[in-house]
Every structure is written in C-alpha cells, then in structure tokens.
Amino acid sequence: MKKLKKDLLSIYDLDATQILDLVVSARKLKKSKYSNKLKGKVIGLIFEKPSTRTMVSFATAIAQEGGTPLILDTQKLQTKRGESVSDTAKVLSRYLDGVIIRAFKHEYVEEFAINSNIPIINALTDYEHPCQILADLMTIIEKFKIKSVKELSKLKIVFAGDTNNVANSWIALSAVLGLNFTLLGAKKYPPKKEFLIKALDIAKKTKSKIVVSNDLDAVIGANVIYTDVWTSMGAEKEEDERIKALTPYQVNIELLKKASKDCIVMHCLPAVRGEEISAEIMDIQEKNILDQAENRLHIQKAILLELIK
Ligand code: CP
Ligand code: NVA
C-alpha cells in the first residue's frame, strides 16, 4: 500500500488509492486470523466525549493484534489542570506508539499531531469523523458487491439530516473518490461553506457529483440513505430548535418509498429512534446497520497496521 501520512486527521489526508487500499486490507483482515503485528506497541486513547463503537473497536483491534490499548481518562490527565496540548503531545510521544483522539475541537487533534512524532488518529471531532466514513465505504462496497470505482460512482448516496462531522467526512470522501452524493437537510443548517468549497473544487477533477438539497425528492433513485443524530455531542443546547427544523428529514417508510428498490439505510449510531430515523426503519435495516458498526473494527485495524509499524 502507498505509504500513508504520519497522521489520519481528515479524509483529505488520504488519496483515492489509499482509501480503496485500506478497504481491501480491512476486508482481508475481516477474514483472516490476527497477525500480532502490534506486539509490544502501546497505543493511547484520549476521548473527550463519550464513545461506544469507536473506543471499543479501536481497543479491540489493538488487543487482537497483540498491542496494548491505554485508555486515558481525560479527568485524570494533567490537561485537566491546564497542561498544554503541545507539552502533553511531546511527552506522550516519548512513551507511546500512537494516540487515538476524540475531541470537541478539530484544532486540538491538529495541535496534538503537530507536536508529536507518533501517529495521531482522529476518532471524531466537531469537524470530521474519518474512521467512520471509511467503515461506511467498506460496508457499501460489500453490500453492493462493488468491484470498481466506476461501479461505486454509479450509486446514489443521500445523507439526510444534520450537516455535521459525519456529513463533512462524507462530502470529503465523495469528492476524493468521485461519488454521486447528495446532502439533504434543512435550509437552517447548511454545510460548512469552507468545507463545501474545498470539496467542490476537488470534485471538478474527480467528476464527483455533490448536491445540496432541501427537497425530499432528492432521495428519488437513492441506493443508500444515510443518517446521523440531529443533535451531535456538544450541541445539546440546540436540541429543540434542531428537532423542529429537521423533522421533515426523518428517515422513515415514506422517505424510503421515494428511493431505489435496492436502497439500504445506514446509520453511524448511536441512533435516536423517532428523531432522525423511525423505529420501524431501524428494525428493518438492523442487519445493515450492525454490519456497518462491525466494519469499524476491521477498517481501524487496517489503519493501525499501516500507520503504526
Ligand atoms: N459511530 C460512533 O462513532 O459511535 P461512538 O460514538 O459510540 O463511538
Ligand atoms: N454526529 C455525531 C456522531 C456520533 C458518532 C456526534 O458528533 O455526536
């Protein structure tokens, strides 16, 4: 595989070949026995926000490959008492072989990465969730038995709901791979301008079709409808206004009727049944959504094995 950059902070840290190679590698790892390639490696996990899937799948991936996951309680680190990010990053670089970070601010992981000489992996920030989107891509490739980027670009992928970190990573992935991607949501919550401008610029070269729409008919012909919570971690104060604005965009039977017959529904989880997704759709699509969650383990193992040698 073409060597990755030191860190994985954004989908934009990867080119199309690296993205597809990571999926190939993850699919092999999914079928194979553990290789013990992380034997002797100690990898820190710093999570400023709650996590079930990301923290447990990363810790499991590290342990299955013979390494040691070190879950660092942010309440017990000196950062809580004001130690700088740069000092923390420099010191931890002397002990650890990599750090996986979930942070409120994207600038935190960037500053951490600049100040460390070990790989830093973004496990979700306010800006992006790259590991999630790589697992999602793997799931789509498996579900639709995709053999080439050309086949992938023929799928219509619609993200319905909030324009959040997960949506941003989807926009980035679509631009880099040349996908047909629609962001469907409320006028009140447009995508981050700078993020969209960057993606549309790349999309010109990759022939990606990136559409932003407020019209529910945008799901006509969709092969994938993706959704995520309307209130992301850290935005709890806005919950009421978000529910009000985003209710028309709930993924439910009515919306699914507009899509292609083969349409699958994806959700990065955790889900709020009755808000962004109806309980009925969650039940019908449970297998797809759990397969998607499982793929977090495999893709993150592939990322770890490439970044931490
Ligand atoms: N999808 C996801 O990142 O889940 P967690 O918040 O549980 O890690
Ligand atoms: N957008 C959600 C994703 C959770 C995995 C959040 O940031 O809370």
PDB file of N, CA, C and O and ligand atoms in Angstrom, residues 47 49-57 102 123-124 129 131-132 136 166 226 228 233 267-270 292-293 296 300, ligand 1:
ATOM      1  N   PHE A  47     -10.291  10.306  24.922  1.00  0.00           N
ATOM      2  CA  PHE A  47     -11.655  10.600  24.470  1.00  0.00           C
ATOM      3  C   PHE A  47     -12.262  11.688  25.343  1.00  0.00           C
ATOM      4  O   PHE A  47     -12.555  11.461  26.513  1.00  0.00           O
ATOM      5  N   LYS A  49     -15.117  13.005  24.612  1.00  0.00           N
ATOM      6  CA  LYS A  49     -16.578  12.825  24.502  1.00  0.00           C
ATOM      7  C   LYS A  49     -16.887  11.351  24.657  1.00  0.00           C
ATOM      8  O   LYS A  49     -16.007  10.509  24.415  1.00  0.00           O
ATOM      9  N   PRO A  50     -18.139  11.002  24.988  1.00  0.00           N
ATOM     10  CA  PRO A  50     -18.476   9.578  25.120  1.00  0.00           C
ATOM     11  C   PRO A  50     -18.279   8.803  23.821  1.00  0.00           C
ATOM     12  O   PRO A  50     -18.268   9.393  22.737  1.00  0.00           O
ATOM     13  N   SER A  51     -18.121   7.512  23.948  1.00  0.00           N
ATOM     14  CA  SER A  51     -17.989   6.654  22.759  1.00  0.00           C
ATOM     15  C   SER A  51     -18.247   5.205  23.143  1.00  0.00           C
ATOM     16  O   SER A  51     -17.763   4.741  24.172  1.00  0.00           O
ATOM     17  N   THR A  52     -18.975   4.506  22.323  1.00  0.00           N
ATOM     18  CA  THR A  52     -19.122   3.060  22.488  1.00  0.00           C
ATOM     19  C   THR A  52     -18.343   2.366  21.362  1.00  0.00           C
ATOM     20  O   THR A  52     -17.358   1.668  21.604  1.00  0.00           O
ATOM     21  N   ARG A  53     -18.783   2.586  20.122  1.00  0.00           N
ATOM     22  CA  ARG A  53     -18.182   1.902  18.983  1.00  0.00           C
ATOM     23  C   ARG A  53     -16.705   2.251  18.786  1.00  0.00           C
ATOM     24  O   ARG A  53     -15.855   1.360  18.678  1.00  0.00           O
ATOM     25  N   THR A  54     -16.396   3.522  18.707  1.00  0.00           N
ATOM     26  CA  THR A  54     -15.037   3.918  18.329  1.00  0.00           C
ATOM     27  C   THR A  54     -14.026   3.460  19.370  1.00  0.00           C
ATOM     28  O   THR A  54     -12.995   2.861  19.026  1.00  0.00           O
ATOM     29  N   MET A  55     -14.325   3.731  20.633  1.00  0.00           N
ATOM     30  CA  MET A  55     -13.361   3.368  21.680  1.00  0.00           C
ATOM     31  C   MET A  55     -13.207   1.844  21.775  1.00  0.00           C
ATOM     32  O   MET A  55     -12.088   1.322  21.800  1.00  0.00           O
ATOM     33  N   VAL A  56     -14.325   1.136  21.781  1.00  0.00           N
ATOM     34  CA  VAL A  56     -14.240  -0.318  21.979  1.00  0.00           C
ATOM     35  C   VAL A  56     -13.646  -1.000  20.740  1.00  0.00           C
ATOM     36  O   VAL A  56     -12.826  -1.917  20.867  1.00  0.00           O
ATOM     37  N   SER A  57     -14.016  -0.540  19.547  1.00  0.00           N
ATOM     38  CA  SER A  57     -13.474  -1.201  18.344  1.00  0.00           C
ATOM     39  C   SER A  57     -11.983  -0.910  18.188  1.00  0.00           C
ATOM     40  O   SER A  57     -11.210  -1.789  17.792  1.00  0.00           O
ATOM     41  N   ARG A 102     -10.512  11.551  20.406  1.00  0.00           N
ATOM     42  CA  ARG A 102     -11.849  12.115  20.143  1.00  0.00           C
ATOM     43  C   ARG A 102     -11.918  13.430  20.890  1.00  0.00           C
ATOM     44  O   ARG A 102     -11.819  13.451  22.126  1.00  0.00           O
ATOM     45  N   ALA A 123     -10.558  10.305  16.063  1.00  0.00           N
ATOM     46  CA  ALA A 123     -11.666   9.401  16.391  1.00  0.00           C
ATOM     47  C   ALA A 123     -12.985  10.159  16.507  1.00  0.00           C
ATOM     48  O   ALA A 123     -13.901   9.692  17.159  1.00  0.00           O
ATOM     49  N   LEU A 124     -13.051  11.321  15.893  1.00  0.00           N
ATOM     50  CA  LEU A 124     -14.206  12.243  15.804  1.00  0.00           C
ATOM     51  C   LEU A 124     -13.850  13.578  16.450  1.00  0.00           C
ATOM     52  O   LEU A 124     -13.336  13.623  17.573  1.00  0.00           O
ATOM     53  N   HIS A 129     -15.202  12.849  10.969  1.00  0.00           N
ATOM     54  CA  HIS A 129     -15.179  11.522  11.589  1.00  0.00           C
ATOM     55  C   HIS A 129     -14.650  10.530  10.530  1.00  0.00           C
ATOM     56  O   HIS A 129     -15.389   9.691  10.017  1.00  0.00           O
ATOM     57  N   CYS A 131     -12.672   7.843  10.371  1.00  0.00           N
ATOM     58  CA  CYS A 131     -12.674   6.372  10.535  1.00  0.00           C
ATOM     59  C   CYS A 131     -14.071   5.817  10.292  1.00  0.00           C
ATOM     60  O   CYS A 131     -14.239   4.731   9.731  1.00  0.00           O
ATOM     61  N   GLN A 132     -15.080   6.577  10.712  1.00  0.00           N
ATOM     62  CA  GLN A 132     -16.468   6.160  10.494  1.00  0.00           C
ATOM     63  C   GLN A 132     -16.760   6.030   8.995  1.00  0.00           C
ATOM     64  O   GLN A 132     -17.296   5.022   8.535  1.00  0.00           O
ATOM     65  N   ASP A 136     -17.930   2.984   6.574  1.00  0.00           N
ATOM     66  CA  ASP A 136     -19.171   3.083   5.797  1.00  0.00           C
ATOM     67  C   ASP A 136     -18.920   2.717   4.341  1.00  0.00           C
ATOM     68  O   ASP A 136     -19.703   1.987   3.725  1.00  0.00           O
ATOM     69  N   VAL A 166     -20.010  13.930  10.517  1.00  0.00           N
ATOM     70  CA  VAL A 166     -20.130  12.726   9.680  1.00  0.00           C
ATOM     71  C   VAL A 166     -20.454  13.147   8.242  1.00  0.00           C
ATOM     72  O   VAL A 166     -19.855  12.644   7.279  1.00  0.00           O
ATOM     73  N   TYR A 226     -28.397   7.647   4.219  1.00  0.00           N
ATOM     74  CA  TYR A 226     -27.566   7.628   5.418  1.00  0.00           C
ATOM     75  C   TYR A 226     -28.096   8.687   6.373  1.00  0.00           C
ATOM     76  O   TYR A 226     -28.490   9.776   5.948  1.00  0.00           O
ATOM     77  N   ASP A 228     -27.707  10.413  10.617  1.00  0.00           N
ATOM     78  CA  ASP A 228     -26.981  10.520  11.888  1.00  0.00           C
ATOM     79  C   ASP A 228     -27.831  11.413  12.797  1.00  0.00           C
ATOM     80  O   ASP A 228     -28.757  12.089  12.322  1.00  0.00           O
ATOM     81  N   MET A 233     -22.898  15.518  19.783  1.00  0.00           N
ATOM     82  CA  MET A 233     -22.306  15.753  21.108  1.00  0.00           C
ATOM     83  C   MET A 233     -21.732  17.172  21.161  1.00  0.00           C
ATOM     84  O   MET A 233     -20.971  17.555  20.259  1.00  0.00           O
ATOM     85  N   HIS A 267     -26.667   4.067   9.304  1.00  0.00           N
ATOM     86  CA  HIS A 267     -26.630   4.991  10.445  1.00  0.00           C
ATOM     87  C   HIS A 267     -25.343   4.701  11.203  1.00  0.00           C
ATOM     88  O   HIS A 267     -25.051   3.546  11.506  1.00  0.00           O
ATOM     89  N   CYS A 268     -24.591   5.756  11.522  1.00  0.00           N
ATOM     90  CA  CYS A 268     -23.312   5.523  12.200  1.00  0.00           C
ATOM     91  C   CYS A 268     -23.521   5.115  13.663  1.00  0.00           C
ATOM     92  O   CYS A 268     -22.614   4.568  14.276  1.00  0.00           O
ATOM     93  N   LEU A 269     -24.711   5.394  14.210  1.00  0.00           N
ATOM     94  CA  LEU A 269     -25.055   5.120  15.608  1.00  0.00           C
ATOM     95  C   LEU A 269     -24.189   5.977  16.557  1.00  0.00           C
ATOM     96  O   LEU A 269     -23.065   6.284  16.190  1.00  0.00           O
ATOM     97  N   PRO A 270     -24.654   6.346  17.728  1.00  0.00           N
ATOM     98  CA  PRO A 270     -25.931   5.961  18.325  1.00  0.00           C
ATOM     99  C   PRO A 270     -27.103   6.652  17.634  1.00  0.00           C
ATOM    100  O   PRO A 270     -26.958   7.787  17.154  1.00  0.00           O
ATOM    101  N   GLN A 292     -22.409  -2.407   9.460  1.00  0.00           N
ATOM    102  CA  GLN A 292     -21.682  -1.125   9.353  1.00  0.00           C
ATOM    103  C   GLN A 292     -20.881  -0.876  10.632  1.00  0.00           C
ATOM    104  O   GLN A 292     -19.700  -0.517  10.579  1.00  0.00           O
ATOM    105  N   ALA A 293     -21.511  -1.093  11.774  1.00  0.00           N
ATOM    106  CA  ALA A 293     -20.807  -0.889  13.056  1.00  0.00           C
ATOM    107  C   ALA A 293     -19.653  -1.880  13.192  1.00  0.00           C
ATOM    108  O   ALA A 293     -18.561  -1.522  13.655  1.00  0.00           O
ATOM    109  N   ARG A 296     -16.265  -1.012  11.608  1.00  0.00           N
ATOM    110  CA  ARG A 296     -15.368  -0.080  12.293  1.00  0.00           C
ATOM    111  C   ARG A 296     -14.121  -0.825  12.772  1.00  0.00           C
ATOM    112  O   ARG A 296     -12.998  -0.337  12.669  1.00  0.00           O
ATOM    113  N   GLN A 300     -10.442   0.035  11.115  1.00  0.00           N
ATOM    114  CA  GLN A 300      -9.500   0.688  12.039  1.00  0.00           C
ATOM    115  C   GLN A 300      -8.264  -0.186  12.255  1.00  0.00           C
ATOM    116  O   GLN A 300      -7.165   0.324  12.440  1.00  0.00           O
TER     117      GLN A 300
HETATM  118  N1   CP B   1     -20.365   5.897  15.445  1.00  0.00           N
HETATM  119  C1   CP B   1     -19.603   6.194  16.507  1.00  0.00           C
HETATM  120  O1   CP B   1     -18.566   6.836  16.389  1.00  0.00           O
HETATM  121  O2   CP B   1     -20.067   5.706  17.684  1.00  0.00           O
HETATM  122  P1   CP B   1     -19.491   6.029  19.125  1.00  0.00           P
HETATM  123  O3   CP B   1     -19.820   7.460  19.428  1.00  0.00           O
HETATM  124  O4   CP B   1     -20.190   5.073  20.027  1.00  0.00           O
HETATM  125  O5   CP B   1     -18.012   5.815  19.105  1.00  0.00           O
END
